[in-house]
Coordinates of C-alpha atoms in Angstrom, one line a residue:
M938 CA 0.0 0.0 0.0
H939 CA 1.3 3.5 -0.8
T940 CA 1.9 5.8 2.1
F941 CA 1.6 9.6 2.1
K942 CA 4.0 11.1 4.6
L943 CA 3.5 14.6 3.3
I944 CA -0.3 14.6 3.4
R945 CA -2.5 14.4 6.5
I946 CA -6.1 14.0 5.4
L947 CA -8.0 14.0 8.7
F948 CA -11.3 15.5 7.8
L949 CA -13.6 14.0 5.2
G950 CA -17.3 14.4 4.3
L951 CA -17.9 17.9 5.7
F952 CA -21.3 19.5 5.9
I953 CA -22.5 22.9 7.2
A954 CA -24.8 22.7 10.2
T955 CA -27.2 25.4 11.5
P956 CA -25.6 27.0 14.7
M957 CA -27.5 26.7 17.9
V958 CA -27.0 28.0 21.5
A959 CA -26.8 25.0 23.8
Q960 CA -25.4 21.6 24.1
E961 CA -27.5 18.4 23.9
I962 CA -27.0 14.7 23.4
I963 CA -28.3 13.3 20.1
P964 CA -30.8 10.5 20.6
E965 CA -29.1 7.2 20.0
K966 CA -29.9 5.9 16.5
Q967 CA -27.3 3.1 16.2
P968 CA -27.3 1.0 19.3
E969 CA -24.6 -1.4 18.0
K970 CA -21.3 -1.2 20.0
K971 CA -18.4 0.4 18.1
S972 CA -15.3 -1.7 17.7
V973 CA -11.9 -0.2 18.2
N974 CA -11.2 -0.5 14.4
P975 CA -13.7 0.4 11.7
P976 CA -16.1 -2.5 11.0
K977 CA -16.1 -4.0 7.6
K978 CA -19.9 -4.3 7.3
Q979 CA -22.0 -1.4 5.9
R980 CA -23.1 1.1 8.6
I981 CA -25.7 3.9 8.1
D982 CA -23.7 7.1 8.2
G983 CA -24.9 9.8 10.7
I984 CA -23.8 12.8 12.6
V985 CA -22.0 11.9 15.8
A986 CA -21.0 15.4 16.9
T987 CA -21.6 19.1 16.0
I988 CA -19.1 21.7 16.9
G989 CA -20.4 25.2 16.2
D990 CA -21.0 25.3 12.4
Y991 CA -19.3 21.9 11.7
N992 CA -20.6 18.3 11.8
I993 CA -18.6 15.2 12.3
L994 CA -19.9 12.1 10.7
D995 CA -19.6 8.5 11.8
S996 CA -17.7 7.9 8.5
D997 CA -15.2 10.6 9.4
I998 CA -13.9 8.4 12.2
D999 CA -13.7 5.4 10.0
K1000 CA -11.9 7.4 7.3
T1001 CA -9.4 8.7 9.9
Y1002 CA -8.6 5.1 10.8
L1003 CA -8.0 4.3 7.1
E1004 CA -5.8 7.4 6.8
I1005 CA -3.7 6.3 9.8
E1006 CA -3.4 2.8 8.5
S1007 CA -2.4 4.1 5.0
Q1008 CA 0.6 5.7 6.6
G1009 CA 1.7 2.3 7.9
Q1010 CA 0.8 3.0 11.5
S1011 CA -1.1 0.6 13.8
T1012 CA -4.6 1.6 15.0
K1013 CA -4.8 -1.2 17.5
D1014 CA -4.6 1.0 20.6
I1015 CA -6.5 4.0 19.1
T1016 CA -10.1 4.3 20.2
R1017 CA -13.0 5.9 18.4
C1018 CA -13.3 8.3 21.4
Q1019 CA -9.8 9.4 20.9
I1020 CA -10.3 10.1 17.2
L1021 CA -13.6 11.9 17.8
G1022 CA -11.9 14.1 20.4
K1023 CA -9.2 15.0 18.0
L1024 CA -11.7 15.8 15.2
M1025 CA -13.7 18.0 17.6
E1026 CA -10.6 19.9 18.5
E1027 CA -9.9 20.7 14.9
K1028 CA -13.5 21.7 14.3
L1029 CA -13.5 24.0 17.2
Y1030 CA -10.3 25.7 16.0
A1031 CA -11.9 26.2 12.5
H1032 CA -15.2 27.3 13.9
Q1033 CA -13.6 29.9 16.1
A1034 CA -11.4 31.1 13.4
I1035 CA -14.4 32.1 11.4
Q1036 CA -16.0 33.8 14.4
D1037 CA -12.8 35.8 14.8
S1038 CA -12.9 36.8 11.2
I1039 CA -9.6 35.0 10.4
Q1040 CA -9.3 34.9 6.6
V1041 CA -8.0 32.0 4.5
K1042 CA -7.8 32.9 0.8
D1043 CA -9.2 30.3 -1.6
E1044 CA -6.3 30.9 -3.9
E1045 CA -3.8 29.8 -1.2
V1046 CA -5.9 26.7 -0.5
K1047 CA -6.0 25.8 -4.2
E1048 CA -2.3 26.3 -4.5
R1049 CA -1.7 23.9 -1.6
M1050 CA -4.2 21.5 -2.9
N1051 CA -2.6 21.4 -6.3
Q1052 CA 0.8 20.8 -4.8
Q1053 CA -0.6 17.9 -2.8
I1054 CA -2.4 16.4 -5.7
D1055 CA 0.8 16.7 -7.8
Y1056 CA 2.6 14.7 -5.1
M1057 CA -0.2 12.1 -4.9
V1058 CA -0.2 11.6 -8.7
E1059 CA 3.6 11.3 -8.6
Q1060 CA 3.3 8.5 -6.0
L1061 CA 0.4 6.6 -7.6
K1062 CA 1.2 7.4 -11.3
S1063 CA -2.2 8.7 -12.3
M1064 CA -5.1 10.9 -11.2
D1065 CA -7.5 7.9 -11.7
A1066 CA -5.4 5.9 -9.2
V1067 CA -5.5 8.7 -6.7
V1068 CA -9.3 9.0 -7.0
K1069 CA -9.7 5.2 -6.6
Y1070 CA -7.3 5.1 -3.6
F1071 CA -9.4 7.6 -1.7
K1072 CA -12.6 5.8 -2.7
K1073 CA -14.2 8.8 -4.6
D1074 CA -16.5 8.5 -7.6
N1075 CA -14.6 11.1 -9.7
E1076 CA -11.9 13.7 -9.8
D1077 CA -14.3 16.6 -9.2
E1078 CA -15.7 15.0 -6.0
F1079 CA -12.1 14.3 -4.8
R1080 CA -11.0 17.8 -5.4
A1081 CA -14.0 19.4 -3.8
E1082 CA -13.6 17.3 -0.7
L1083 CA -9.8 17.9 -0.5
F1084 CA -10.3 21.6 -0.8
D1085 CA -12.7 21.6 2.2
I1086 CA -10.3 19.5 4.2
L1087 CA -7.4 21.8 3.5
K1088 CA -9.4 25.0 4.1
Q1089 CA -10.5 23.7 7.5
Q1090 CA -6.9 22.7 8.3
Q1091 CA -5.6 26.1 7.4
L1092 CA -8.3 27.8 9.5
A1093 CA -7.3 25.6 12.4
S1094 CA -3.6 26.4 11.9
E1095 CA -4.3 30.2 11.8
M1096 CA -6.4 29.9 14.9
T1097 CA -3.6 28.0 16.7
K1098 CA -1.1 30.6 15.7
K1099 CA -3.3 33.4 17.0
I1100 CA -3.6 31.6 20.4
V1101 CA 0.1 30.9 20.9
G1102 CA 1.4 34.0 19.0
A1103 CA 0.9 36.3 22.0
V1104 CA 2.6 33.9 24.4
E1105 CA 6.0 35.0 25.5
I1106 CA 8.5 33.6 28.0
T1107 CA 10.8 35.6 30.2
P1108 CA 14.3 34.5 31.5
E1109 CA 12.9 34.4 35.0
E1110 CA 10.0 32.1 33.9
T1111 CA 12.6 29.9 32.1
R1112 CA 14.6 29.6 35.2
T1113 CA 11.6 28.8 37.4
F1114 CA 10.5 26.1 34.8
F1115 CA 14.0 24.5 35.0
Q1116 CA 14.2 24.7 38.8
K1117 CA 10.9 22.8 39.1
L1118 CA 12.2 19.9 37.1
S1119 CA 13.3 16.9 39.1
K1120 CA 16.5 15.1 38.1
D1121 CA 14.5 12.4 36.4
D1122 CA 12.6 15.0 34.4
L1123 CA 15.7 16.8 33.1
P1124 CA 15.7 16.5 29.3
L1125 CA 18.6 14.6 27.7
V1126 CA 20.5 16.7 25.2
G1127 CA 22.1 14.6 22.4
S1128 CA 25.7 15.0 21.1
E1129 CA 26.0 18.4 19.4
V1130 CA 28.3 20.1 17.1
E1131 CA 28.9 23.6 15.9
V1132 CA 29.9 23.7 12.2
A1133 CA 31.5 26.3 9.9
Q1134 CA 32.1 26.1 6.2
I1135 CA 33.9 27.9 3.3
V1136 CA 32.2 27.8 0.0
I1137 CA 33.9 28.3 -3.4
T1138 CA 31.6 28.8 -6.3
P1139 CA 32.9 28.3 -9.9
K1140 CA 32.9 31.5 -12.0
V1141 CA 30.3 31.7 -14.8
S1142 CA 31.6 33.0 -18.1
D1143 CA 30.0 36.1 -19.8
E1144 CA 29.3 33.9 -22.8
E1145 CA 27.2 31.4 -20.7
K1146 CA 25.4 34.3 -19.1
K1147 CA 24.5 35.8 -22.5
I1148 CA 23.1 32.5 -23.6
V1149 CA 20.6 32.5 -20.7
I1150 CA 19.8 36.2 -21.0
D1151 CA 19.0 35.8 -24.7
R1152 CA 16.8 32.8 -24.0
L1153 CA 14.8 34.6 -21.4
K1154 CA 14.3 37.5 -23.8
E1155 CA 13.0 35.1 -26.4
I1156 CA 10.5 33.6 -23.8
K1157 CA 9.4 37.1 -22.9
A1158 CA 8.8 38.0 -26.5
E1159 CA 6.8 34.7 -27.1
V1160 CA 4.6 35.5 -24.1
L1161 CA 4.0 39.0 -25.3
N1162 CA 2.9 37.5 -28.6
G1163 CA 0.3 35.3 -26.9
A1164 CA 2.1 32.3 -25.4
S1165 CA 1.3 31.3 -21.8
F1166 CA 3.8 32.4 -19.2
T1167 CA 2.5 29.6 -16.9
T1168 CA 3.3 27.0 -19.6
K1169 CA 6.7 28.4 -20.3
A1170 CA 7.5 28.3 -16.5
V1171 CA 6.5 24.7 -16.2
L1172 CA 8.7 23.8 -19.2
Y1173 CA 11.8 26.0 -18.6
T1174 CA 12.1 27.3 -15.0
E1175 CA 14.9 25.8 -12.9
D1176 CA 13.2 26.7 -9.7
P1177 CA 11.9 23.4 -8.3
G1178 CA 9.8 25.2 -5.7
S1179 CA 7.5 26.7 -8.2
R1180 CA 7.8 24.6 -11.4
S1181 CA 4.8 22.5 -10.8
N1182 CA 2.5 25.6 -10.4
G1183 CA 3.8 27.5 -13.3
G1184 CA 6.3 29.7 -11.4
Y1185 CA 3.7 31.1 -9.1
Y1186 CA 4.5 32.9 -5.8
K1187 CA 2.6 35.3 -3.6
I1188 CA 4.9 37.9 -2.0
N1189 CA 4.9 41.1 0.0
K1190 CA 7.6 43.4 1.3
K1191 CA 8.3 41.0 4.3
T1192 CA 8.5 37.8 2.2
P1193 CA 12.1 36.4 2.6
F1194 CA 13.2 36.6 -1.0
V1195 CA 16.5 38.2 -2.0
K1196 CA 16.4 41.9 -2.3
E1197 CA 17.1 42.0 -6.1
F1198 CA 14.1 39.8 -6.8
K1199 CA 11.7 41.9 -4.7
D1200 CA 13.1 45.2 -6.0
V1201 CA 12.2 44.1 -9.6
A1202 CA 8.8 42.6 -8.6
F1203 CA 7.6 45.7 -6.9
S1204 CA 8.8 47.9 -9.7
L1205 CA 6.4 46.2 -12.2
Q1206 CA 2.9 47.2 -13.2
E1207 CA 0.1 44.6 -13.2
G1208 CA 0.4 42.5 -16.4
E1209 CA 4.0 43.6 -17.0
I1210 CA 7.0 41.2 -17.6
S1211 CA 10.4 42.3 -16.4
D1212 CA 13.6 42.2 -18.5
P1213 CA 16.1 39.4 -17.4
F1214 CA 17.9 40.2 -14.2
E1215 CA 20.5 38.4 -12.0
T1216 CA 20.4 37.2 -8.4
E1217 CA 22.6 34.8 -6.6
F1218 CA 20.4 31.9 -7.9
G1219 CA 20.7 32.8 -11.6
F1220 CA 18.8 34.9 -14.1
H1221 CA 15.0 35.6 -13.9
I1222 CA 12.1 37.2 -15.6
I1223 CA 9.0 38.1 -13.5
Y1224 CA 5.4 38.4 -14.7
L1225 CA 3.3 40.5 -12.3
E1226 CA -0.1 38.7 -12.6
K1227 CA -2.1 40.4 -9.9
V1228 CA -1.8 43.1 -7.2
R1229 CA -3.9 42.3 -4.1
G1230 CA -3.4 45.1 -1.5
Q1231 CA 0.1 44.7 -0.2
D1232 CA 0.5 41.3 -1.8
L1233 CA 1.8 40.6 -5.3
E1234 CA 0.8 37.4 -7.2
I1235 CA 3.7 36.8 -9.6
R1236 CA 5.1 34.1 -11.8
H1237 CA 8.8 33.8 -12.6
I1238 CA 11.2 31.8 -14.7
L1239 CA 14.7 31.0 -13.4
M1240 CA 17.5 29.9 -15.6
K1241 CA 21.0 29.2 -14.6
P1242 CA 24.1 29.6 -16.8
K1243 CA 26.1 26.5 -17.3
V1244 CA 29.4 26.0 -15.5
T1245 CA 32.2 25.0 -17.7
S1246 CA 34.8 22.3 -16.8
T1247 CA 37.5 25.0 -16.8
S1248 CA 35.6 27.0 -14.2
L1249 CA 35.1 23.9 -12.1
K1250 CA 38.8 23.1 -12.2
E1251 CA 39.8 26.7 -11.3
A1252 CA 37.3 26.6 -8.3
R1253 CA 38.7 23.3 -7.1
E1254 CA 42.3 24.6 -7.3
R1255 CA 41.2 27.7 -5.3
A1256 CA 39.6 25.6 -2.6
D1257 CA 42.6 23.4 -2.3
L1258 CA 44.8 26.4 -1.9
I1259 CA 42.6 27.9 0.8
R1260 CA 42.6 24.6 2.7
K1261 CA 46.4 24.4 2.5
R1262 CA 46.7 27.8 4.0
I1263 CA 44.4 26.8 6.8
M1264 CA 46.3 23.6 7.5
D1265 CA 49.7 25.4 7.4
K1266 CA 48.4 27.9 10.1
E1267 CA 48.8 30.7 7.6
I1268 CA 45.2 31.8 8.2
T1269 CA 42.5 30.7 10.6
F1270 CA 39.4 29.0 9.3
A1271 CA 37.2 31.9 10.5
D1272 CA 39.3 34.5 8.8
A1273 CA 39.4 32.5 5.6
A1274 CA 35.6 32.2 5.6
R1275 CA 35.3 36.0 6.2
T1276 CA 37.6 37.0 3.4
L1277 CA 37.6 34.2 0.9
S1278 CA 34.3 32.3 1.0
D1279 CA 31.7 33.0 -1.7
E1280 CA 28.7 32.3 0.6
K1281 CA 27.2 35.5 1.8
E1282 CA 25.0 34.0 4.5
T1283 CA 27.8 32.5 6.5
R1284 CA 30.8 34.7 5.5
A1285 CA 30.2 37.5 8.1
N1286 CA 30.1 34.9 11.0
G1287 CA 33.3 33.2 10.1
G1288 CA 31.4 30.5 8.1
A1289 CA 29.3 29.4 11.1
L1290 CA 26.1 27.5 10.0
I1291 CA 22.8 28.4 11.7
N1292 CA 20.4 25.5 12.6
P1293 CA 17.2 26.3 10.7
K1294 CA 15.1 24.5 13.4
T1295 CA 16.5 26.3 16.5
Q1296 CA 18.0 29.4 14.9
D1297 CA 21.2 29.0 16.9
T1298 CA 24.6 27.4 15.9
H1299 CA 24.2 24.1 17.6
F1300 CA 23.2 20.9 15.7
E1301 CA 22.2 17.7 17.4
L1302 CA 24.0 15.0 15.6
T1303 CA 21.0 12.6 15.4
K1304 CA 18.8 15.3 14.0
M1305 CA 21.1 16.8 11.4
D1306 CA 20.7 16.7 7.6
P1307 CA 22.0 13.3 6.6
E1308 CA 24.5 14.6 4.2
L1309 CA 26.0 17.1 6.7
Y1310 CA 26.0 14.4 9.3
S1311 CA 28.1 12.1 7.1
Q1312 CA 30.6 14.9 6.6
V1313 CA 31.1 16.0 10.2
S1314 CA 30.0 13.1 12.5
N1315 CA 33.5 11.7 12.7
L1316 CA 35.4 15.0 13.0
K1317 CA 36.9 16.1 16.3
S1318 CA 36.7 19.7 17.4
G1319 CA 38.9 21.8 15.2
E1320 CA 39.4 19.2 12.4
V1321 CA 38.9 20.2 8.8
T1322 CA 37.5 18.1 6.0
Q1323 CA 39.1 17.6 2.6
V1324 CA 37.6 19.8 -0.2
L1325 CA 34.1 18.5 -0.9
F1326 CA 32.2 18.7 -4.1
D1327 CA 28.6 19.8 -3.7
D1328 CA 25.7 20.0 -6.1
D1329 CA 22.4 20.3 -4.3
G1330 CA 20.3 21.5 -7.3
R1331 CA 19.4 24.8 -5.6
N1332 CA 22.9 26.3 -5.4
G1333 CA 24.5 24.5 -8.3
K1334 CA 27.9 23.0 -8.5
R1335 CA 30.4 24.3 -5.8
Y1336 CA 33.1 23.2 -3.4
K1337 CA 33.1 23.2 0.4
I1338 CA 35.6 23.0 3.2
I1339 CA 33.9 22.2 6.5
T1340 CA 35.2 22.3 10.1
V1341 CA 33.7 21.4 13.5
T1342 CA 34.3 24.4 15.8
S1343 CA 33.0 22.7 18.9
K1344 CA 31.6 19.3 19.9
S1345 CA 29.8 18.2 23.1
D1346 CA 28.8 14.7 24.2
E1347 CA 25.3 13.6 25.2
H1348 CA 24.3 15.1 28.6
L1349 CA 21.5 16.1 30.9
A1350 CA 20.3 19.6 30.2
D1351 CA 22.4 22.3 31.9
F1352 CA 20.8 25.7 32.4
S1353 CA 23.7 27.8 31.3
K1354 CA 24.9 25.6 28.5
D1355 CA 21.5 24.6 27.1
Y1356 CA 19.5 27.8 27.9
T1357 CA 18.0 28.0 24.4
K1358 CA 16.6 24.4 24.5
I1359 CA 15.3 24.9 28.1
R1360 CA 13.6 28.2 27.1
E1361 CA 12.0 26.4 24.1
L1362 CA 10.6 23.7 26.5
A1363 CA 9.3 26.3 28.9
L1364 CA 7.7 28.3 26.1
K1365 CA 6.0 25.1 24.8
E1366 CA 4.6 24.4 28.3
K1367 CA 3.2 27.9 28.6
Q1368 CA 1.7 27.7 25.1
L1369 CA 0.0 24.4 26.0
K1370 CA -1.5 26.0 29.1
A1371 CA -2.7 28.9 26.9
I1372 CA -4.3 26.4 24.5
G1373 CA -5.9 24.5 27.4
K1374 CA -7.4 27.7 28.8
W1375 CA -8.6 28.7 25.4
F1376 CA -10.4 25.3 25.0
D1377 CA -12.0 25.6 28.4
Q1378 CA -13.4 29.0 27.5
K1379 CA -14.5 28.3 23.9
I1380 CA -16.2 25.0 24.8
K1381 CA -18.4 26.9 27.3
E1382 CA -19.3 29.5 24.6
T1383 CA -19.8 27.2 21.7
Y1384 CA -22.8 25.0 20.7
I1385 CA -21.7 21.4 21.1
K1386 CA -23.8 18.4 20.3
I1387 CA -22.6 14.8 20.9
N1388 CA -24.2 11.5 20.1
S1389 CA -25.2 9.6 23.3
E1390 CA -23.2 6.7 22.0
Y1391 CA -20.1 8.7 22.9
K1392 CA -21.3 10.1 26.3
D1393 CA -19.1 7.7 28.3
C1394 CA -15.9 8.7 26.4
K1395 CA -13.1 10.0 28.6
F1396 CA -12.2 13.1 26.5
T1397 CA -9.1 15.2 27.2
N1398 CA -11.3 18.3 27.0
N1399 CA -14.6 18.9 28.7
W1400 CA -16.7 18.4 25.6
L1401 CA -19.7 17.2 27.6
K1402 CA -19.5 20.2 29.9
N1403 CA -19.8 18.2 33.0

């Protein structure tokens, strides 16, 4: 059976209910006892719970079991009560998001839906196979249901962000949290390293740049003469993040795109196509499709000049020379990174890498990118790798020299050494308390209706308002 690790389809068969003002138990219509796993015989589908404007069907629980099993996970110890409780949580998030006027744009939902469908089709080889796998009658039914699922998920996500977004943690609260932990509760911090790198990028010749610029000019002319920019992007862009949706991005002034890209995008008029321009990723043309307030809906095509074998050889020789100077103690690794590395992001910090998950310089070995782990796991503090060839598709061909600037063994969390991790745990605890308080309040304010068949469930939240 195929598994979908990137897709979590948890809500199926959604209907709009008329909101009411009190809680009640639905008269029991199906007296049969529910088994832990979905029964194979046909069951009459019915509403088992209503949360605000949303209904949960008996079949939603069954389908959630199927989704869990399709991911290769056991459902042996998962009860129907637990699944219903989870579904009710998500429905309350989505319901309250609408009450709070949280907006989720259909265009964004459609974009996410198309990306997920592309992934599913890639895994199952055809759209018909996807429709069959999810037991739908046709593609339109599947798309409509997936759209509703994803929109509710997005509403729930935005509501969660609103709840926890205002939660902050002070150093004193972090210290108090740590002091309350018993020795048995102290988190275990895995072996960690701090890593720095020097990157040498092959130079691209003017001739190769001109080839790309001329091709982008040709594409622009073809679009101005009636060709589809979207189709051209699908065919020619070298940006894997936007190829499948025709080069589409939605950006604003705060979107983390490189300055040169945003400068060009915000200089265009709606419907205009830019001339080719260069960023660190290659050469682009941008089509400004729509202006929506502070947001721009754009499409772009990225093309990268080819790197010649001569340029690669010269870059390798330069990297070898830099490493030799470091090993001969002629220059420190950090100074070499600051003055000789071609990587802007790490150059100013002496080549130090930032962990994208924690936003600090520490990497836990067991949670590192597998490729980086293979390069540094056996290095001692201060050791330097040989010159490494790298071609990750995003940055193109280049050479790296990597060093481990510090290394620590597995240990129980220490307040001074592991403050960032302890602060993160303390913040999560405070956020969970905020969410719990929010649930207590909103459950009291929201119309909730639960089938009597589930009245004996031991829910985490007080859905029955006992």
